[in-house]
Short mmCIF file of C-alpha atoms and ligand atoms in Angstrom, two decimals:
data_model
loop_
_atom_site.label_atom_id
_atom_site.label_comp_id
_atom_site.label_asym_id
_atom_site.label_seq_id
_atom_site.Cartn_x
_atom_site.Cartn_y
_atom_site.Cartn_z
CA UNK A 245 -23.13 -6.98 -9.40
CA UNK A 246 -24.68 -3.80 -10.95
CA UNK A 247 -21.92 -2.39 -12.46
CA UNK A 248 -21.25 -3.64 -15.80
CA UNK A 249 -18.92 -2.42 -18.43
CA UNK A 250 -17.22 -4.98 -20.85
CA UNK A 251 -13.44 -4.76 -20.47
CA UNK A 252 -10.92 -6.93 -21.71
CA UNK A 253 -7.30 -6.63 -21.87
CA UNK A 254 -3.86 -6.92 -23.51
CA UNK A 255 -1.13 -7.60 -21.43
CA UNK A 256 2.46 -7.15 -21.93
CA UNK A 257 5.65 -7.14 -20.09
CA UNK A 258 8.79 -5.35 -20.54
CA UNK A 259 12.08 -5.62 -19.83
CA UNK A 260 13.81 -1.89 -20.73
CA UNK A 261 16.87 -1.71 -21.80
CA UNK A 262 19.64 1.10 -20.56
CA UNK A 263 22.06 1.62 -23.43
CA UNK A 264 25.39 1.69 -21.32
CA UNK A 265 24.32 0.47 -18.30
CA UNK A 266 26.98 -2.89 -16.61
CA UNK A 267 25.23 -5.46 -14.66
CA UNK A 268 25.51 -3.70 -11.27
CA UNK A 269 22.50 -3.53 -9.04
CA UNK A 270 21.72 -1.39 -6.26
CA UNK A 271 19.55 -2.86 -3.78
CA UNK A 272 16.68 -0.86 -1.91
CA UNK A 273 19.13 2.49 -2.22
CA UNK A 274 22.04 4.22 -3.93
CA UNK A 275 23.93 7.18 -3.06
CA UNK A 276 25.40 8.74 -5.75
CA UNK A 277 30.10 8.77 -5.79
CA UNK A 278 31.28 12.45 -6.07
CA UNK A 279 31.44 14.17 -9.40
CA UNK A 280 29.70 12.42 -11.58
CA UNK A 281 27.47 13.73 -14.69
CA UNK A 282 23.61 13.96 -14.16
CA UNK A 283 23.65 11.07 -17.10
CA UNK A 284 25.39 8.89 -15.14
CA UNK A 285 23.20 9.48 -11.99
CA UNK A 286 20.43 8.18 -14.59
CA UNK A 287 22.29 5.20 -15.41
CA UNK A 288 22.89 4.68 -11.81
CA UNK A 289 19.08 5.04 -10.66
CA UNK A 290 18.18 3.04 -13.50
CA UNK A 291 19.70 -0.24 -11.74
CA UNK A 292 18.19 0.22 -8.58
CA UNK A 293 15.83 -2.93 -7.52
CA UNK A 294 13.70 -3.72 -4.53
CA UNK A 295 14.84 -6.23 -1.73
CA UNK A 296 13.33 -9.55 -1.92
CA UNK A 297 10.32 -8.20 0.58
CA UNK A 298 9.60 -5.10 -1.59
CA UNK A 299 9.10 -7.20 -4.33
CA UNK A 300 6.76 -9.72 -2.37
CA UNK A 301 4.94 -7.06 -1.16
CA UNK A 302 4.55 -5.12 -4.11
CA UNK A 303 3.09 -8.72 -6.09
CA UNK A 304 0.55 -8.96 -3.14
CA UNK A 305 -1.20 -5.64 -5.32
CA UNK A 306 -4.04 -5.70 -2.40
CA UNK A 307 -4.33 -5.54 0.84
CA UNK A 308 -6.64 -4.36 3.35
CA UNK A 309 -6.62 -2.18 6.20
CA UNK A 310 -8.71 -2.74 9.45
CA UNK A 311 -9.56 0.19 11.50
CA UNK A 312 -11.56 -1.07 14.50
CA UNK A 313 -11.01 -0.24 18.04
CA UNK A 314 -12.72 1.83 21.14
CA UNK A 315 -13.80 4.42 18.32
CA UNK A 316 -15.92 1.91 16.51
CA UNK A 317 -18.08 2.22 19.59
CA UNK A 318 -18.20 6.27 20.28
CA UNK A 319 -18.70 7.07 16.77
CA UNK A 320 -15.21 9.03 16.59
CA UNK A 321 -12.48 8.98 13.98
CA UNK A 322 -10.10 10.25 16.71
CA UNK A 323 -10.34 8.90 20.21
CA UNK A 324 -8.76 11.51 22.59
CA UNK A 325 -7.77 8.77 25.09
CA UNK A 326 -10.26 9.27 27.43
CA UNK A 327 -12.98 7.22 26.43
CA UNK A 328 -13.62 4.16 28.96
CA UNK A 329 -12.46 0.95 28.11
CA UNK A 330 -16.16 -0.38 29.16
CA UNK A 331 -17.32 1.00 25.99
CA UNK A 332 -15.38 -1.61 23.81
CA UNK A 333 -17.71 -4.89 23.62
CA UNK A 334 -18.39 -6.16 20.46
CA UNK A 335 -21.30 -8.76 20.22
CA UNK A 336 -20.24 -11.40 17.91
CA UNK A 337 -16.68 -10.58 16.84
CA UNK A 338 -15.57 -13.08 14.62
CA UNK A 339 -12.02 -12.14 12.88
CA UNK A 340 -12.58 -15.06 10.78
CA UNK A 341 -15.31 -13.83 8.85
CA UNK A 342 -12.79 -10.55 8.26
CA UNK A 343 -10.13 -13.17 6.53
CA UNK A 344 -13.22 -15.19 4.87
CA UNK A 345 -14.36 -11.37 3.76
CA UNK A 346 -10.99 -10.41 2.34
CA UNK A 347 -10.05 -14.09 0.97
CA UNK A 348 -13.50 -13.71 -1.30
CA UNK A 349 -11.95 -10.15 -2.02
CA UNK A 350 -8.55 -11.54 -3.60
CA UNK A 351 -6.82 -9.50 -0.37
CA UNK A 352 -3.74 -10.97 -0.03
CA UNK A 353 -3.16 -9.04 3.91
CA UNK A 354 -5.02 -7.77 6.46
CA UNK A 355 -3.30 -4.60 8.73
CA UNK A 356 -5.42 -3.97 12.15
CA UNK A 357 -5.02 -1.31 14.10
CA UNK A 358 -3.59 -2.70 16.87
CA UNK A 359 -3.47 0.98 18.24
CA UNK A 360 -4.84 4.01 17.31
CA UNK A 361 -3.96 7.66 18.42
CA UNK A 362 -6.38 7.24 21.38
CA UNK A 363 -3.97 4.67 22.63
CA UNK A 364 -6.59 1.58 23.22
CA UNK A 365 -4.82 -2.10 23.00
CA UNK A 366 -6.49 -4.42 20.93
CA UNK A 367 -4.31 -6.78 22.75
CA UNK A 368 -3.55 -7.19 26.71
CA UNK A 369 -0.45 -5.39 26.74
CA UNK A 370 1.53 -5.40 29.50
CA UNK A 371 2.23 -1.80 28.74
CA UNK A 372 -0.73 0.28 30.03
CA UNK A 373 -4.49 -0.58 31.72
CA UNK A 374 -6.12 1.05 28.63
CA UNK A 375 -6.61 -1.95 26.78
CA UNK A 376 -9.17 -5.14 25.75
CA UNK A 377 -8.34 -6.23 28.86
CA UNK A 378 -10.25 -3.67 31.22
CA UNK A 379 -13.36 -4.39 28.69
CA UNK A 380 -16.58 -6.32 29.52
CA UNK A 381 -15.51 -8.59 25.96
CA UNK A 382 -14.63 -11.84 26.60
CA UNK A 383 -14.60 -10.73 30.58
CA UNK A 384 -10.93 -8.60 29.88
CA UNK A 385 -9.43 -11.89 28.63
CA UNK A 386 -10.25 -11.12 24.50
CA UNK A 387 -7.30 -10.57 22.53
CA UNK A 388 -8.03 -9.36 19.03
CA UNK A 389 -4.65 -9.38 17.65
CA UNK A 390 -4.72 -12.90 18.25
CA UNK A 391 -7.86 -13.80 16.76
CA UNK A 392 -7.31 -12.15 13.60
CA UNK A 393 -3.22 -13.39 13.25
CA UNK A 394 -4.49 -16.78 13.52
CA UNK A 395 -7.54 -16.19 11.42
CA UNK A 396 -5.07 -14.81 8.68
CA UNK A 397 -2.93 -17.81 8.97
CA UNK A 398 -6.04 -20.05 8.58
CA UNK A 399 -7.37 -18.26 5.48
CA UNK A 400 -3.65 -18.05 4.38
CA UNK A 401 -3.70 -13.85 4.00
CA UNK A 402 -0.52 -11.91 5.36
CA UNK A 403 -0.91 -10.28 8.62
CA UNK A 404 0.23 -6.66 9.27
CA UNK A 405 -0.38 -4.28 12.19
CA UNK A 406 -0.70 -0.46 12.34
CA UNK A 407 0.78 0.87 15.68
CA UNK A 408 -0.06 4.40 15.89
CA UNK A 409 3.10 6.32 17.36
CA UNK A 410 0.97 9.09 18.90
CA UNK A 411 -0.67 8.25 21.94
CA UNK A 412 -3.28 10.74 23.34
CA UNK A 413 -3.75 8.37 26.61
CA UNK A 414 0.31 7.16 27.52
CA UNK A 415 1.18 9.40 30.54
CA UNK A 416 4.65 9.61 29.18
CA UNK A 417 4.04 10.83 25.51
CA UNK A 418 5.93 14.01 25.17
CA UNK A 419 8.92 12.40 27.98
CA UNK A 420 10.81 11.66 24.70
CA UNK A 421 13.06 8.61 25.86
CA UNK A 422 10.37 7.42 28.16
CA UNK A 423 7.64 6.86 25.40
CA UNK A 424 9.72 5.61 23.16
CA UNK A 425 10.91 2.60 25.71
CA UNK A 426 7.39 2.47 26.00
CA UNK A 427 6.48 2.31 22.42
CA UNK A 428 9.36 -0.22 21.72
CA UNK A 429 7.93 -2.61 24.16
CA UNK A 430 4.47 -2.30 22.90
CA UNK A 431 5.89 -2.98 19.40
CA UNK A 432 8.03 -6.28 21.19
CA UNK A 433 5.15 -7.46 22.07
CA UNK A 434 3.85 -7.40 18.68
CA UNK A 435 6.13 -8.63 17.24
CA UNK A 436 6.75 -11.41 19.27
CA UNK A 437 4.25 -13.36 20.68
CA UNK A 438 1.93 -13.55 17.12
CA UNK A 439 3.62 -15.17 14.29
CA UNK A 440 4.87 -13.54 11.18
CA UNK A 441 4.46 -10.37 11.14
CA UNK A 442 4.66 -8.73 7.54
CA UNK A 443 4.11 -5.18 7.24
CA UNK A 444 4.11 -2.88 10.54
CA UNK A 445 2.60 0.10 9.52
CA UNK A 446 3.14 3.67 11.26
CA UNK A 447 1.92 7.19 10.65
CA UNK A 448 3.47 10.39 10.99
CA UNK A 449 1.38 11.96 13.33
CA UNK A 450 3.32 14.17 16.13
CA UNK A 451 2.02 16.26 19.07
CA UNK A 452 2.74 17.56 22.48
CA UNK A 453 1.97 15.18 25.19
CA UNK A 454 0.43 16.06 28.86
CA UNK A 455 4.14 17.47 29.92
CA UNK A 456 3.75 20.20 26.43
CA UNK A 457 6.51 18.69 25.02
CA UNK A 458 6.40 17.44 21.64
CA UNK A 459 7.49 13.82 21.49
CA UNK A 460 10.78 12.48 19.32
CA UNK A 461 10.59 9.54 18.13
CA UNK A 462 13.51 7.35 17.78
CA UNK A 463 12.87 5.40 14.12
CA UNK A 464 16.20 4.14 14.05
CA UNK A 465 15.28 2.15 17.66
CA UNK A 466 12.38 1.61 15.99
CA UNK A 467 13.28 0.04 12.99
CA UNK A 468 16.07 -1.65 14.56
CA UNK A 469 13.59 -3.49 16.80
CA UNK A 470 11.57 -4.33 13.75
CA UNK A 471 14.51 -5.76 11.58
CA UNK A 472 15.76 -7.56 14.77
CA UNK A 473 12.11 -9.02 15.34
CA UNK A 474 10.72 -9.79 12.23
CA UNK A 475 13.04 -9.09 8.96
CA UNK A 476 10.63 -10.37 6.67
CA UNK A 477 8.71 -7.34 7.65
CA UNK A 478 8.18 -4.21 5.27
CA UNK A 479 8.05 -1.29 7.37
CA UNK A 480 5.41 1.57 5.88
CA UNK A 481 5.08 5.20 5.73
CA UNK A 482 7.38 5.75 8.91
CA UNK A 483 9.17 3.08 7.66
CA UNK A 484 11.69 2.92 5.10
CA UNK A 485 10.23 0.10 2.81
CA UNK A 486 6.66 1.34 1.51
CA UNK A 487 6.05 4.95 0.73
CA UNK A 488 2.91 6.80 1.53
CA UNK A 489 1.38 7.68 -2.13
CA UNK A 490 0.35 11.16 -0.21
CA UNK A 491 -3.37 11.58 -0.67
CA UNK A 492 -6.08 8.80 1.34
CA UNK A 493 -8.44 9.46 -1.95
CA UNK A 494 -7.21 6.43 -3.93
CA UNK A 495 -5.10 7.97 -6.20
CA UNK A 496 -1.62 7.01 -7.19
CA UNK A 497 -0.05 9.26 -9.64
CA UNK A 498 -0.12 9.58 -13.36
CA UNK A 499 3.95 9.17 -13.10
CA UNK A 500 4.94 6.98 -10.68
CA UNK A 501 8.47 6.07 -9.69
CA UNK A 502 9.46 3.25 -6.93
CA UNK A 503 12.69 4.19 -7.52
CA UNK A 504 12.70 7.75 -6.20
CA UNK A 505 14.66 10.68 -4.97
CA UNK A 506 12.30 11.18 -1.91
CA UNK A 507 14.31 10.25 1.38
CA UNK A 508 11.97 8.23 3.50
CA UNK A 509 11.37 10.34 6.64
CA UNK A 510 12.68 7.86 9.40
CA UNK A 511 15.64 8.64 8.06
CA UNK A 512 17.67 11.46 9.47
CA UNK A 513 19.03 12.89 6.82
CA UNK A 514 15.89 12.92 5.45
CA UNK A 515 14.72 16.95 6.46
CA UNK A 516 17.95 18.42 4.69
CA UNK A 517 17.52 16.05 1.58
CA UNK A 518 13.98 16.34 1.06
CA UNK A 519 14.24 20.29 1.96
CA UNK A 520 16.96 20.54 -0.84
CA UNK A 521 15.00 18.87 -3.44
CA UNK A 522 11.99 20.83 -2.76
CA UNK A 523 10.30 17.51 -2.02
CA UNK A 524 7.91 16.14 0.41
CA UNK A 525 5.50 13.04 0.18
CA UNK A 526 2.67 14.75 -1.84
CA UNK A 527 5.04 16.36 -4.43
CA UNK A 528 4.09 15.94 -7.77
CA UNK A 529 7.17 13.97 -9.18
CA UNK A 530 9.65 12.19 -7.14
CA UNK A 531 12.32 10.85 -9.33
CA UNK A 532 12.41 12.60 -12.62
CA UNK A 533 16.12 13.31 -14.42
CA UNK A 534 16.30 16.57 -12.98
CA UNK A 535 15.90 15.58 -9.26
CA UNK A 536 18.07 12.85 -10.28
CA UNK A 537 20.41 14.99 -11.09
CA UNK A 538 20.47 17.19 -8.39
CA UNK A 539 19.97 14.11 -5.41
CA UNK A 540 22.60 12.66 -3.66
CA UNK A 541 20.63 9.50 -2.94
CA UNK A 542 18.05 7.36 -4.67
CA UNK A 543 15.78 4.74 -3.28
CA UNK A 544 13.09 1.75 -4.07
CA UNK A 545 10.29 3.36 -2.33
CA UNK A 546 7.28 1.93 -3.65
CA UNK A 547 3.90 3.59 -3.24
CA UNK A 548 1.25 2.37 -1.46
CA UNK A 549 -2.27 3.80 -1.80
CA UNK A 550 -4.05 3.89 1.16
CA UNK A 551 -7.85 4.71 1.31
CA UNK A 552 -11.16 3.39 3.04
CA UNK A 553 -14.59 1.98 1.62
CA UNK A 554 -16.53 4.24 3.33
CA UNK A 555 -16.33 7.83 4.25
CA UNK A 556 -14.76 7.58 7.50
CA UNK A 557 -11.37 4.94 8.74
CA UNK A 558 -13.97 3.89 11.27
CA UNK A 559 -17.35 2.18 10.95
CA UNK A 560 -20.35 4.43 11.74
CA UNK A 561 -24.01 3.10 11.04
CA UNK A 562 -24.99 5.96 9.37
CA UNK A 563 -22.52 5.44 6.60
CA UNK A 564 -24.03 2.11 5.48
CA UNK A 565 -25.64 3.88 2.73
CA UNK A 566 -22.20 5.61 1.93
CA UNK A 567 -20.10 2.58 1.14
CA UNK A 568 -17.80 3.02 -2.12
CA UNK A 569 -19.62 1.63 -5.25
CA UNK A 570 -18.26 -0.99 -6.92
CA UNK A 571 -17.67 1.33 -10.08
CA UNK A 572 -15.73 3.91 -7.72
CA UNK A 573 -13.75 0.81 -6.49
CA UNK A 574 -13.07 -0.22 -10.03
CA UNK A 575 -11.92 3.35 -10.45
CA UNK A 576 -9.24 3.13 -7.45
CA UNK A 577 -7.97 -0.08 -8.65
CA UNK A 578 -7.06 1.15 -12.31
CA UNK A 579 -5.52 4.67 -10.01
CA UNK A 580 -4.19 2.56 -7.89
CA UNK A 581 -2.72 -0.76 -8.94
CA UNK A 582 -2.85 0.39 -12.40
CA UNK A 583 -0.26 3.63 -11.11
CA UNK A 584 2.64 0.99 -10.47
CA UNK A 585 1.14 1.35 -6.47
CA UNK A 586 -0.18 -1.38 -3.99
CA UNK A 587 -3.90 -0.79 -2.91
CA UNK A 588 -4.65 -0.83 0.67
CA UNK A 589 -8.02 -0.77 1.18
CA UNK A 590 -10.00 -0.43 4.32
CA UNK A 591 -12.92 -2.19 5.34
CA UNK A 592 -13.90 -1.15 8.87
CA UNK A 593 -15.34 -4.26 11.22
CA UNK A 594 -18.71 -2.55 12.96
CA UNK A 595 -20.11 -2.76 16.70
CA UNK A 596 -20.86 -6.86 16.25
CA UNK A 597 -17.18 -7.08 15.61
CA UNK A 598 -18.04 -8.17 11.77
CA UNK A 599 -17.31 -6.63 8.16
CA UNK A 600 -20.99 -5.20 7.49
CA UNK A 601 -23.02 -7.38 4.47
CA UNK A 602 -22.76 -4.34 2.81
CA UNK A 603 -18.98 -4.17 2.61
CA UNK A 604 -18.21 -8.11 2.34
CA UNK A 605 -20.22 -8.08 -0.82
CA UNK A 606 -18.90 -5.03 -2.38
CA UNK A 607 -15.32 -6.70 -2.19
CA UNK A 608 -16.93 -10.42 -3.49
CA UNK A 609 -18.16 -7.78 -6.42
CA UNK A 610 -15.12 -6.18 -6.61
CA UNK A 611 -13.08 -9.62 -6.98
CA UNK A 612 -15.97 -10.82 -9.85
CA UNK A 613 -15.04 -7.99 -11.98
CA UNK A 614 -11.41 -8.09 -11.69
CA UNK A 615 -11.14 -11.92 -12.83
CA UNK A 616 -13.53 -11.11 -15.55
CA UNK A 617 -11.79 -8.27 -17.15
CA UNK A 618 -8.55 -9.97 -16.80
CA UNK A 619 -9.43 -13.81 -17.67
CA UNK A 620 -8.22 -13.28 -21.12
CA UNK A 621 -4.82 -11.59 -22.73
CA UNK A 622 -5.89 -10.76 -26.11
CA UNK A 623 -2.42 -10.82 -27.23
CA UNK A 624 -1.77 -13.56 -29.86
CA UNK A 625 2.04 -13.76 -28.89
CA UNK A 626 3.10 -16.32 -27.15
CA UNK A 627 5.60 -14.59 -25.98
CA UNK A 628 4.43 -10.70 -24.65
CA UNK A 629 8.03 -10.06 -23.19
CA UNK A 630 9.69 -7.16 -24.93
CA UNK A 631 13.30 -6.38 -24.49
CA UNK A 632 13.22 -3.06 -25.15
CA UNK A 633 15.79 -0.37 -25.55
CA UNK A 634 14.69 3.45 -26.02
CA UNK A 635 12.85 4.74 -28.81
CA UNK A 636 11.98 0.96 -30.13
CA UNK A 637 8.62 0.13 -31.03
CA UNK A 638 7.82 -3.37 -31.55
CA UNK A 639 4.27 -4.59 -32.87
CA UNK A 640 1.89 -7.03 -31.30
CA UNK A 641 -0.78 -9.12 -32.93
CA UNK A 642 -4.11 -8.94 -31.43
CA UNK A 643 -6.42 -12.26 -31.59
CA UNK A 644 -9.05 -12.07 -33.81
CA UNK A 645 -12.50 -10.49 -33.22
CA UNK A 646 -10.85 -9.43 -29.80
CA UNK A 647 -12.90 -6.43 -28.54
CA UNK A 648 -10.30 -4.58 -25.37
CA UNK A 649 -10.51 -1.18 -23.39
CA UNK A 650 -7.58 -1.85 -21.29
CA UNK A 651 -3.84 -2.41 -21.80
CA UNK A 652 -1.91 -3.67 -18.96
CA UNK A 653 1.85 -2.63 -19.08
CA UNK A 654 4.84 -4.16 -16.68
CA UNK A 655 8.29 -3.22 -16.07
CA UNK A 656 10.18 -6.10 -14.58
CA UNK A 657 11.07 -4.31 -11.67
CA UNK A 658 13.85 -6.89 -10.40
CA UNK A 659 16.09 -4.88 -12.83
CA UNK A 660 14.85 -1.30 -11.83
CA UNK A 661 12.29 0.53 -13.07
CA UNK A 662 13.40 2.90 -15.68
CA UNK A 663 10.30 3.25 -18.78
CA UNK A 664 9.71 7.49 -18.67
CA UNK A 665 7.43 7.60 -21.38
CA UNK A 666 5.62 5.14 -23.64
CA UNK A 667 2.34 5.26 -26.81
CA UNK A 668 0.44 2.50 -27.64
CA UNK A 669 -1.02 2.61 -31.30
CA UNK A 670 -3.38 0.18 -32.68
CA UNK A 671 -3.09 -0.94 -36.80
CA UNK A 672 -7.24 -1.14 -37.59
CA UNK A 673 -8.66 -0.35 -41.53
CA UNK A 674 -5.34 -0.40 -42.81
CA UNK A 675 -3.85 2.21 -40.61
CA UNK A 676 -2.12 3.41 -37.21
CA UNK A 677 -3.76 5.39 -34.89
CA UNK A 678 -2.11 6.31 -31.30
CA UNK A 679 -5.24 5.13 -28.52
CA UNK A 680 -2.78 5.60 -25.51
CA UNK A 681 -0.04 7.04 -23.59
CA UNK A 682 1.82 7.42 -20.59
CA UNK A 683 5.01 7.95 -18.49
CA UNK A 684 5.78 5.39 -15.83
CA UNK A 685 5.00 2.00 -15.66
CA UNK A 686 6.58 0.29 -13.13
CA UNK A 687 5.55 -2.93 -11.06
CA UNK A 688 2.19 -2.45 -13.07
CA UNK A 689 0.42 0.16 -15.46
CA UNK A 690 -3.20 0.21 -16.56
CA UNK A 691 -4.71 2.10 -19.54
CA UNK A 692 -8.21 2.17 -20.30
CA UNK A 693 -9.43 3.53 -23.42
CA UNK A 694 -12.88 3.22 -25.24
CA UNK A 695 -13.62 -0.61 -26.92
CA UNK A 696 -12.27 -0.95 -29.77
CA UNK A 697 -10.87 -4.06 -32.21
CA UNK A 698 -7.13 -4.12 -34.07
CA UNK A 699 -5.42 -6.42 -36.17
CA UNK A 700 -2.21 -5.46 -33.83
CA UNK A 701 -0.90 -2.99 -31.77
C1 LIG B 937 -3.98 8.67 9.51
C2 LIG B 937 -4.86 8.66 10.76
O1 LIG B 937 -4.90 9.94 11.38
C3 LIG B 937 -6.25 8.24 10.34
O2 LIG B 937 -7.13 8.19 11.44
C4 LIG B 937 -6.14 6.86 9.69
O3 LIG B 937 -5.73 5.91 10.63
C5 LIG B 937 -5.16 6.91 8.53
C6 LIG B 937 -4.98 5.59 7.86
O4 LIG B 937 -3.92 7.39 8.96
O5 LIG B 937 -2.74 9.14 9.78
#
């Protein structure tokens, strides 16, 4: 482990206060009664929590994506659906040593791509021919989903799966009502014949399909069948339970609210809500008091930062030399998990069907660091919950001869998140002096600042 840069923390937890507000929760999403006064709305959004699976997925902090598929062997990132299913043979796959990888990591899920846009089964659907089952593995009778759901179960990591909704090889992409049965039945199958399921992950991609029509989906089918399926299921991007943070560079943003104004796009309301609030998923701020005040609806619509070790989604030999340094992964961590987000990071299996030395000891790195920095609250209190109510400040002793760089700030969400601004000042040589500040904090907030030592904060 090169990288080596002595952090230590303080960590406290807070529980805001909001002056007027009664004990009424809203749970997962609000929409606003007629007429009332933007301060109201504030109150209102203040009080809005995550279901019970938001909140277990949001505690899982990382997870890890798995892009691997008949691109892993051409040396594309986007299969156009034509590539022969003959070219998908991995020598040694073992999708235990991906859970063993990610277990040493302190991943707490793995998502596969169970289906990219080129439309390749990791699974023997009954569906279509393009799948592992017209490949020379295992002599057509491999089934990857398989291996790695019960791999997850023996290494005890969640299990997700990422079913891309465009399909550049299904004959009937673009036939609306017929690719959406057929989607459906792919996602059935899924769903049913694997164990728990617990996040089902889709993009937004959209095209024309052979016909020149541009496909429809049909999210509320969709979603339907996942609720129906597996309820303990968070449903992702396309889904109205984990929000895409809008970049795939690892960054969260500075103010981050799970309890936003942005309408998740499955919904179909969503066009004329987000189109009236100016908003879409990259937009700057999603639930400041202005939106708030001009939204009819608020949501808990946590972020999820989604962004791969290496250059590309899929592994390509030459990029061995190109995978993330352990520094740069530090650095998506604190923009990340430390931005109130949940990191989900991918670590692309190569052409032996294994997570490369190179990447499985990045993430062993990466988990060395984390319990290091975080082994010790330098807090003397043995409580570090704050009640707070705005514009307190409260003062914390710090242990003695503790030297910290990072402060790590919670809201506790299961009453909303509602902190908008915040400054941390530290009491050294007699005096105060203001080391820190931000907006949001949320699930989870980190601030780094240069070493230093305090009597209190
Ligand atoms: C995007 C895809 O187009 C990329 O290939 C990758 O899978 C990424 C995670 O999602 O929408």
């Amino acid at each position: 482990m090169k990288y080596r840069q002595l952090i230590t923390i303080l960590a406290l937890t807070m529980l805001a206060g909001c002056g007027r507000c009664g004990e009424e929760y809203y749970e997962k999403s609000l929409r606003f009664p007629e007429g009332i006064s933007a301060e109201e709305k504030v109150e209102m959004a203040a009080r809005v929590v995550p279901s019970d699976k938001q909140l277990q997925w949001q505690q899982m902090e990382l997870t890890a994506f798995l892009h691997f598929g008949i691109n892993t062997f051409t040396g594309n990132e986007w299969g156009n659906g034509k590539d022969s299913p003959d070219l998908f043979n991995p020598s040694s796959l073992d999708c235990r040593q991906w859970a063993k990888s990610l277990k040493e990591g302190g991943f707490r899920m793995a998502i596969l791509t169970a289906k990219h846009h080129d439309g390749f089964c990791l699974w023997p659907t009954a569906t279509t021919e393009y799948s592992v089952k017209k490949s020379p593995w295992k002599d057509g009778k491999g089934d990857v989903v398989k291996e790695l759901s019960e791999a997850c179960r023996e290494y005890r990591l969640k299990f997700g799966v990422y079913l891309s909704p465009w399909d550049r090889n299904a004959g009937c992409y673009g036939d609306s009502p017929a690719y959406n049965r057929f989607f459906i039945e792919q996602l059935t199958e899924l769903l049913t014949n694997y164990g728990q399921v617990h996040e089902v992950w889709f993009d937004g991609a959209c095209a024309e399909g052979p016909n020149g029509r541009r496909q429809v989906y049909d999210w509320t089918a969709i979603l339907e069948t996942i609720h129906r399926l597996q309820p303990e299921a968070v449903t992702a991007i396309m889904g109205d339970d984990v929000r895409w943070v809008g970049n795939e560079g690892g960054r969260g943003r500075q103010t981050e609210w799970s309890s936003t104004v942005f309408t998740p796009e499955s919904l179909e309301r969503s066009a004329d809500q987000n189109n009236s609030l100016g908003l879409n998923a990259m937009s700057r701020d999603l639930g400041g008091r202005e939106l708030i005040a001009r939204a009819q609806e608020v949501f808990w619509y946590p972020s999820e930062v989604d962004v791969s070790i290496r250059p590309g989604w899929f592994y390509h030999p030459y990029q061995d030399s190109q995978v993330r340094s352990l520094e740069n992964l530090v650095d998506i961590y604190y923009t990340s998990v430390g931005r109130n987000s949940v990191l989900l990071l991918n670590i692309p299996p190569d052409t032996r069907g294994l997570i490369h030395e190179i990447d499985a000891q990045r993430l062993k790195d990466l988990r060395s660091y984390l319990d290091e920095t975080f082994a010790d609250n330098h807090l003397s209190r043995r409580s570090r919950l704050w009640k707070a109510e705005a514009g307190e400040s409260r003062e914390f002793a710090v242990k003695d001869g503790a030297v910290f760089n990072t402060l790590r700030i919670r809201e506790d969400i299961t009453k909303g998140q509602r902190v908008e601004s915040f400054t941390l000042e530290a009491f050294t040589e007699g005096q105060w002096m203001k080391i820190a500040e931000g907006t949001t904090i949320g699930y989870n907030r980190l601030l780094k600042f240069p070493a230093m030592t305090a009597e209190k904060i």
